[in-house]
Amino acid sequence: MTFVTKLTFQSGDRAVLEDTVGEIKGMLERKGVECKGPHSSSPEKLRVPLSRRLDAGETFDPWTYTVYTRRMEIHGAEHIAREVGHMDFPDSLHVEIEVGRKRPLGYRRN
C-alpha cells in the first residue's frame, strides 16, 4: 500500500503562501517525488465583529480579511513527506498534514 500525504496551506498573506508552496513543490520535483498540486481554492472572505465594550451595545465596523488556501498530495516517499512535516513554516501560514494509505486498484481484503 502506498502512503498519501495531504498538505493544506492557509494564509492571509498570499505572497508568503505562494513562496512557501512553490519552494516545497520545487523540492519535491528535484527529488523526483510524485506530487499532485498545488490546487487553489477560492479565496474566503471573513468578517469579525468588533464590540466597543464588553457588554452588548455599540460596535466598530467589522474586521474583514481574506484567507487563501492551497492543497497538495505527496504519493509514496514517506521520508520526504516526513521532511516536509518537520520544516519551519512562517508564523502567518497555517499547515495541516493528513496521512493515509491508498490501496492498489483491484485490492481485495480477505
Short mmCIF file of C-alpha atoms in Angstrom, two decimals:
data_model
loop_
_atom_site.label_atom_id
_atom_site.label_comp_id
_atom_site.label_asym_id
_atom_site.label_seq_id
_atom_site.Cartn_x
_atom_site.Cartn_y
_atom_site.Cartn_z
CA MET A 1 0.00 0.00 0.00
CA THR A 2 1.17 3.48 -0.84
CA PHE A 3 1.09 6.28 1.68
CA VAL A 4 -0.60 9.52 0.61
CA THR A 5 0.27 12.70 2.49
CA LYS A 6 -2.24 15.52 2.03
CA LEU A 7 -0.98 19.03 2.78
CA THR A 8 -3.25 22.04 3.25
CA PHE A 9 -1.75 25.53 3.49
CA GLN A 10 -3.80 28.59 4.55
CA SER A 11 -2.72 32.18 4.99
CA GLY A 12 -3.97 35.73 4.80
CA ASP A 13 -0.62 36.69 3.22
CA ARG A 14 -0.81 35.47 -0.37
CA ALA A 15 2.87 36.18 -1.15
CA VAL A 16 4.11 34.07 1.78
CA LEU A 17 1.71 31.27 0.80
CA GLU A 18 2.85 31.25 -2.85
CA ASP A 19 6.55 31.37 -1.91
CA THR A 20 6.27 28.51 0.59
CA VAL A 21 4.17 26.26 -1.65
CA GLY A 22 6.45 26.98 -4.63
CA GLU A 23 9.52 26.13 -2.54
CA ILE A 24 8.01 22.81 -1.45
CA LYS A 25 6.87 21.95 -4.99
CA GLY A 26 10.38 22.68 -6.32
CA MET A 27 11.97 20.50 -3.64
CA LEU A 28 9.61 17.61 -4.45
CA GLU A 29 10.32 17.89 -8.18
CA ARG A 30 14.11 17.93 -7.60
CA LYS A 31 13.83 14.76 -5.52
CA GLY A 32 11.61 13.04 -8.11
CA VAL A 33 8.62 12.59 -5.79
CA GLU A 34 5.14 12.07 -7.26
CA CYS A 35 3.13 15.12 -6.27
CA LYS A 36 -0.31 16.44 -7.20
CA GLY A 37 -0.94 20.15 -6.89
CA PRO A 38 -0.79 22.75 -5.68
CA HIS A 39 -4.52 23.19 -6.13
CA SER A 40 -6.12 26.53 -5.30
CA SER A 41 -9.43 27.10 -3.60
CA SER A 42 -11.42 30.29 -3.98
CA PRO A 43 -10.27 32.95 -1.51
CA GLU A 44 -12.50 33.07 1.55
CA LYS A 45 -13.51 36.49 2.89
CA LEU A 46 -14.11 36.50 6.62
CA ARG A 47 -15.69 39.19 8.81
CA VAL A 48 -15.12 39.52 12.53
CA PRO A 49 -17.50 41.73 14.55
CA LEU A 50 -15.81 44.17 16.95
CA SER A 51 -17.54 45.49 20.08
CA ARG A 52 -16.66 48.83 21.62
CA ARG A 53 -17.22 47.40 25.12
CA LEU A 54 -17.53 44.00 26.78
CA ASP A 55 -21.28 44.31 27.27
CA ALA A 56 -23.77 44.45 24.40
CA GLY A 57 -24.13 47.73 22.64
CA GLU A 58 -22.09 49.80 20.26
CA THR A 59 -19.80 48.14 17.73
CA PHE A 60 -16.98 49.14 15.42
CA ASP A 61 -17.01 48.29 11.74
CA PRO A 62 -16.24 44.57 11.37
CA TRP A 63 -12.68 43.50 10.66
CA THR A 64 -12.55 41.90 7.19
CA TYR A 65 -9.74 39.72 5.89
CA THR A 66 -9.13 37.14 3.16
CA VAL A 67 -7.79 33.60 3.61
CA TYR A 68 -6.05 31.88 0.69
CA THR A 69 -5.77 28.07 0.51
CA ARG A 70 -3.53 25.67 -1.43
CA ARG A 71 -3.64 21.86 -1.32
CA MET A 72 -1.02 19.29 -2.34
CA GLU A 73 -0.70 15.49 -2.23
CA ILE A 74 2.53 13.51 -1.95
CA HIS A 75 2.25 9.88 -3.10
CA GLY A 76 4.74 7.44 -1.58
CA ALA A 77 8.11 8.82 -0.42
CA GLU A 78 7.27 8.76 3.29
CA HIS A 79 10.73 10.07 4.19
CA ILE A 80 10.22 13.17 2.03
CA ALA A 81 6.72 13.74 3.46
CA ARG A 82 8.23 13.48 6.95
CA GLU A 83 10.88 16.03 5.94
CA VAL A 84 8.17 18.45 4.77
CA GLY A 85 6.29 17.90 8.04
CA HIS A 86 9.33 18.93 10.06
CA MET A 87 10.01 22.13 8.11
CA ASP A 88 9.81 25.51 9.82
CA PHE A 89 6.95 27.48 8.31
CA PRO A 90 6.29 31.23 8.63
CA ASP A 91 4.01 32.24 11.52
CA SER A 92 1.46 33.67 9.07
CA LEU A 93 0.95 30.22 7.50
CA HIS A 94 -1.38 27.52 8.86
CA VAL A 95 -0.39 24.00 7.77
CA GLU A 96 -2.46 20.81 8.08
CA ILE A 97 -0.94 17.41 7.30
CA GLU A 98 -3.06 14.29 6.83
CA VAL A 99 -1.50 10.88 6.18
CA GLY A 100 -3.48 7.99 4.71
CA ARG A 101 -2.96 4.80 2.75
CA LYS A 102 -4.02 4.15 -0.81
CA ARG A 103 -4.70 0.57 -1.82
CA PRO A 104 -3.76 -0.63 -5.31
CA LEU A 105 -6.54 -0.95 -7.88
CA GLY A 106 -8.22 -4.35 -7.58
CA TYR A 107 -7.02 -4.90 -3.99
CA ARG A 108 -9.35 -7.16 -2.02
CA ARG A 109 -9.09 -7.79 1.67
CA ASN A 110 -9.75 -11.40 2.69
#
